[in-house]
Coordinates of C-alpha atoms and ligand atoms in Angstrom, one line a residue:
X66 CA 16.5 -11.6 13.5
X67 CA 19.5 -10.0 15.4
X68 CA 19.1 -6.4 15.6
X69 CA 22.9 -5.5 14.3
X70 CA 22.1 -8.5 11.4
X71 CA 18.8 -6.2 10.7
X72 CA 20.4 -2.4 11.1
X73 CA 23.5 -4.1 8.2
X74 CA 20.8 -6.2 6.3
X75 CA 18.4 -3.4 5.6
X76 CA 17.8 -1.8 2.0
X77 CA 15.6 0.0 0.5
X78 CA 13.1 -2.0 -1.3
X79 CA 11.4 -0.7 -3.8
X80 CA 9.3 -4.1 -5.2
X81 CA 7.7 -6.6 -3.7
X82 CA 5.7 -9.5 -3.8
X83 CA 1.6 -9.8 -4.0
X84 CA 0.7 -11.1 -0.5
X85 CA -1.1 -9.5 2.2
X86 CA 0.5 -8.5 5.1
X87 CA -1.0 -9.5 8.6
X88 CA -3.0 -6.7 10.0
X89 CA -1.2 -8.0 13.3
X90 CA 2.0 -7.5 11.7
X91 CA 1.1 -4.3 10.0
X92 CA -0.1 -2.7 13.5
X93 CA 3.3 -4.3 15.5
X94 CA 5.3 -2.0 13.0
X95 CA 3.3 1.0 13.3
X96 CA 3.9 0.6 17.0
X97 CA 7.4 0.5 16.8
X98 CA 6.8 3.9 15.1
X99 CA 4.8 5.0 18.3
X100 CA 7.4 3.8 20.6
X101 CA 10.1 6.0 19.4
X102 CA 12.7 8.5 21.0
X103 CA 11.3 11.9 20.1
X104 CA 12.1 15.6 21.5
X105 CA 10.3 15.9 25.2
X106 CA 8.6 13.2 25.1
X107 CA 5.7 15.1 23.4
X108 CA 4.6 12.7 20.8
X109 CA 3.5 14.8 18.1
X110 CA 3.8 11.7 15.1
X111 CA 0.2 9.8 13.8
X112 CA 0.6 6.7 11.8
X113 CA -2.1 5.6 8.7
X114 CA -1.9 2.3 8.5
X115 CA -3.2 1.6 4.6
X116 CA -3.6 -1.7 3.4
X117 CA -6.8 -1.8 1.4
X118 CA -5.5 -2.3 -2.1
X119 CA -8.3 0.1 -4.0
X120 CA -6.6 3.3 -1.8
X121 CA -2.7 2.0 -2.4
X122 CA -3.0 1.9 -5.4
X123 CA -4.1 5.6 -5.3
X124 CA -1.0 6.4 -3.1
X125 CA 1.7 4.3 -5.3
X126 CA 0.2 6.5 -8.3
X127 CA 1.6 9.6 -6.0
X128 CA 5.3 8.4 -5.3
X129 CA 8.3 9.7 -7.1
X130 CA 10.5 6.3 -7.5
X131 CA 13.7 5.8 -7.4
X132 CA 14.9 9.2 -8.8
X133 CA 18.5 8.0 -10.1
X134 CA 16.9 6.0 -12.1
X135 CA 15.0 7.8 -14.3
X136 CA 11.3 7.4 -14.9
X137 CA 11.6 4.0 -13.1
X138 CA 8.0 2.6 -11.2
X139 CA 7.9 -1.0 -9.7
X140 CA 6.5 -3.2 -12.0
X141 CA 2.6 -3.8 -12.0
X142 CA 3.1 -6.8 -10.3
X143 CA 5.4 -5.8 -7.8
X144 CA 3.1 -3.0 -6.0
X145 CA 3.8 -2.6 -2.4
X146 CA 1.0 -4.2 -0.4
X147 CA 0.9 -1.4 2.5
X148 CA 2.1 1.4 3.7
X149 CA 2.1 3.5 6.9
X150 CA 2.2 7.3 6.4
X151 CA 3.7 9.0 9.4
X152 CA 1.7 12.6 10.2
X153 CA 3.1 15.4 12.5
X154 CA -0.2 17.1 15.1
X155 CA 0.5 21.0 14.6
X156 CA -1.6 21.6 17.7
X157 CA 1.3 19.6 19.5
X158 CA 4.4 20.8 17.9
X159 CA 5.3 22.9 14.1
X160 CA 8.9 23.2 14.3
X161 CA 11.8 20.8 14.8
X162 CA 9.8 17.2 14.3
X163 CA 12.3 16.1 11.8
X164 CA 14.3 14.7 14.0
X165 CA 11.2 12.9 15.5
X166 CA 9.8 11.5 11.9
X167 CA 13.2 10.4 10.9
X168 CA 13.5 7.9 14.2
X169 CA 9.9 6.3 13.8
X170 CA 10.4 5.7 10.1
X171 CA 13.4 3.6 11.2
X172 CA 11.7 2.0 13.8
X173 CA 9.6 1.2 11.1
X174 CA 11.6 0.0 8.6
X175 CA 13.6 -2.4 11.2
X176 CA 10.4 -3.7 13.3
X177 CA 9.4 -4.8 9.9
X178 CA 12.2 -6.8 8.7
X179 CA 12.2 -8.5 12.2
X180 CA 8.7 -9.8 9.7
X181 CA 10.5 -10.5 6.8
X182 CA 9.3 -7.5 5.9
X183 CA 10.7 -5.1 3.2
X184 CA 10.4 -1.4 3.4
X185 CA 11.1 1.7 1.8
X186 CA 10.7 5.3 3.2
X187 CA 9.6 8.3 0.9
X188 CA 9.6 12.0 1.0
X189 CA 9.4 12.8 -2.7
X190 CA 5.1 12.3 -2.4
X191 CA 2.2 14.4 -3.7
X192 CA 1.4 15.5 0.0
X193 CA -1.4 17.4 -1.4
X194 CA -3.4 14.5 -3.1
X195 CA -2.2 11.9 -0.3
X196 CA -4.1 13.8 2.0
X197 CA -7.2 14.2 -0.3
X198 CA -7.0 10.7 -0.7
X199 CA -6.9 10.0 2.9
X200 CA -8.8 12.6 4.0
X201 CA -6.2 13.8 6.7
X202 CA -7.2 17.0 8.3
X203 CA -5.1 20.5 7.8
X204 CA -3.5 20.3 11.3
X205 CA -1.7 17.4 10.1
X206 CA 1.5 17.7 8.5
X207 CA 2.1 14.7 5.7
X208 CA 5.6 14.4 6.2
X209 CA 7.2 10.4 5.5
X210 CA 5.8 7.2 3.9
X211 CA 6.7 4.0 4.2
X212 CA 6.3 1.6 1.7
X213 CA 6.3 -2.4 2.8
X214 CA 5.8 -5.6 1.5
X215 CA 7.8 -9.1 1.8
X216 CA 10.6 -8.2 -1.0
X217 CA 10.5 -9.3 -4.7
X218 CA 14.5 -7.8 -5.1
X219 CA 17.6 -8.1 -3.0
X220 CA 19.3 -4.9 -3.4
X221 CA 23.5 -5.1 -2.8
X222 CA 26.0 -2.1 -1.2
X223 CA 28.5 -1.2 -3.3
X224 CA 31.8 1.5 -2.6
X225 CA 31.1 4.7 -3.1
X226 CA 34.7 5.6 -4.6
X227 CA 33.3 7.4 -7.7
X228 CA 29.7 7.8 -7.1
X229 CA 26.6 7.7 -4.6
X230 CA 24.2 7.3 -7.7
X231 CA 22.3 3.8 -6.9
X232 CA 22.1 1.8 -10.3
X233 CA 20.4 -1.4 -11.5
X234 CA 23.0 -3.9 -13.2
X235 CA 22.1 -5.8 -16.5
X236 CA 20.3 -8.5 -14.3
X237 CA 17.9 -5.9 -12.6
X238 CA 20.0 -5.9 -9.2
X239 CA 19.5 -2.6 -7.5
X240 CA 23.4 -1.4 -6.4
X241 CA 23.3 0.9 -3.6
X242 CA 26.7 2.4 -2.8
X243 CA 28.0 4.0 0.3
X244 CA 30.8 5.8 1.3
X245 CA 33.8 4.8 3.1
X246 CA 35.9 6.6 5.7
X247 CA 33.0 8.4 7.6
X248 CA 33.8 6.5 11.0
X249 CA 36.1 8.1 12.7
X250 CA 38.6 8.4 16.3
X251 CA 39.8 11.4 18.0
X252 CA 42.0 12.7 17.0
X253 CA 40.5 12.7 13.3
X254 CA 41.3 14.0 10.3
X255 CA 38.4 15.6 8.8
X256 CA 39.4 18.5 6.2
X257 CA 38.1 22.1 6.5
Ligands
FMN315 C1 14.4 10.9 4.2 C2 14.4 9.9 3.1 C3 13.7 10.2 2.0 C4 13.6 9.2 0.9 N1 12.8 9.5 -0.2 C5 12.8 8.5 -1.2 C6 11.9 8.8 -2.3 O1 11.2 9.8 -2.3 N2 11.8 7.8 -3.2 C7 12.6 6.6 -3.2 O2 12.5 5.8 -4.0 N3 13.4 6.4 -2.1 C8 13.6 7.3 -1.1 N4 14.4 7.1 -0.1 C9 15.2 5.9 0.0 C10 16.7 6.3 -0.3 O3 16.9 6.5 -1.7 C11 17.6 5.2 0.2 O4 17.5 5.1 1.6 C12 19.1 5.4 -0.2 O5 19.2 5.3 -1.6 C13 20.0 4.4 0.5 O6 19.6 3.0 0.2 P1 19.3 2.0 1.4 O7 18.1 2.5 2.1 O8 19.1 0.7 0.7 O9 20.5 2.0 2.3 C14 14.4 8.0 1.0 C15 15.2 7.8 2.2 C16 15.2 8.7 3.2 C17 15.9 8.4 4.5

């Protein structure tokens, strides 16, 4: 897949179909995730690759979904398959890796449709029990996870003229809007 046709064609996908991703696959993403930009070079991110289906389901039991749309949880039957959970080394760096987490989730997220695979990055997480379930040491910060899977939904963009809240139609079709009119030339017009 073209890279711009990937960067366009990627959404948030929050259920997916029952087959195992490639552990080849699985470690190509998390790789992308290793390979990129962060602040001095001082590569403070870890990545759990989980795909044993006894601990995701402990993890997807730990996920807020979705939060526009209230109380909503993928279907039993469309679990994500895996996930990679991206950790921050405290001994390397505490402050500022935001900026670092945020660029290897999306490395993430587009290595893995270049798979056919979908993705979904999460914050709102039980850090606390994820890392008792993974047994991740205290210098580790649980910050991001990604969930993947090949997709059971094709989400759609929508205008944001009257509101940002995604919604699911009467068919089930997840509508994500986003705004317009955030581009913008010198001189621009931005208000105060
Ligand atoms: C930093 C960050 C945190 C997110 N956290 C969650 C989350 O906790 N739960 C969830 O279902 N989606 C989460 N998302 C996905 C967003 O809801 C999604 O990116 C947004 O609605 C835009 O949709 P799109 O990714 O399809 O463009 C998160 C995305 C980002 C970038």
């Amino acid at each position: 897949m073209e890279v711009q046709e990937a960067l366009i064609k990627r959404r948030s996908i929050r259920q997916f179909k029952q087959e195992r991703l490639e552990r080849s696959d699985l470690e190509s993403i998390a790789n992308a995730g290793r390979l990129a930009p962060n602040a001095s070079n001082m590569q403070p991110l870890h990545f759990i690759m989980i795909d044993k289906p006894s601990v995701t389901k402990g993890i997807t039991g730990n996920i807020v979904w979705a939060k526009y749309l209230n109380d909503w949880n993928p279907p039993t039957d469309k679990l994500p398959v895996a996930y990679i959970l991206i950790l921050v080394d405290t001994r390397i760096t505490n402050t500022n890796y935001g900026y670092d987490v945020g660029m290897a989730a999306e490395n993430i997220m587009i290595s893995a449709m270049g798979f056919g695979i979908g993705s979904c990055c999460i914050a709102s997480i039980n850090r606390k029990e994820i890392a008792r379930i993974l047994k991740i040491p205290k210098r580790y910060v649980v910050t991001l996870m990604i969930a993947l899977g090949y997709p059971a939904e094709e989400p759609l963009i929508t205008d944001a003229k009257h509101s940002i809240t995604y919604y699911r139609d009467e068919k089930g079709t997840l509508h994500v809007p986003k705004r317009k009119g955030t581009i913008h030339s010198i001189p621009h017009n931005l208000e105060e």
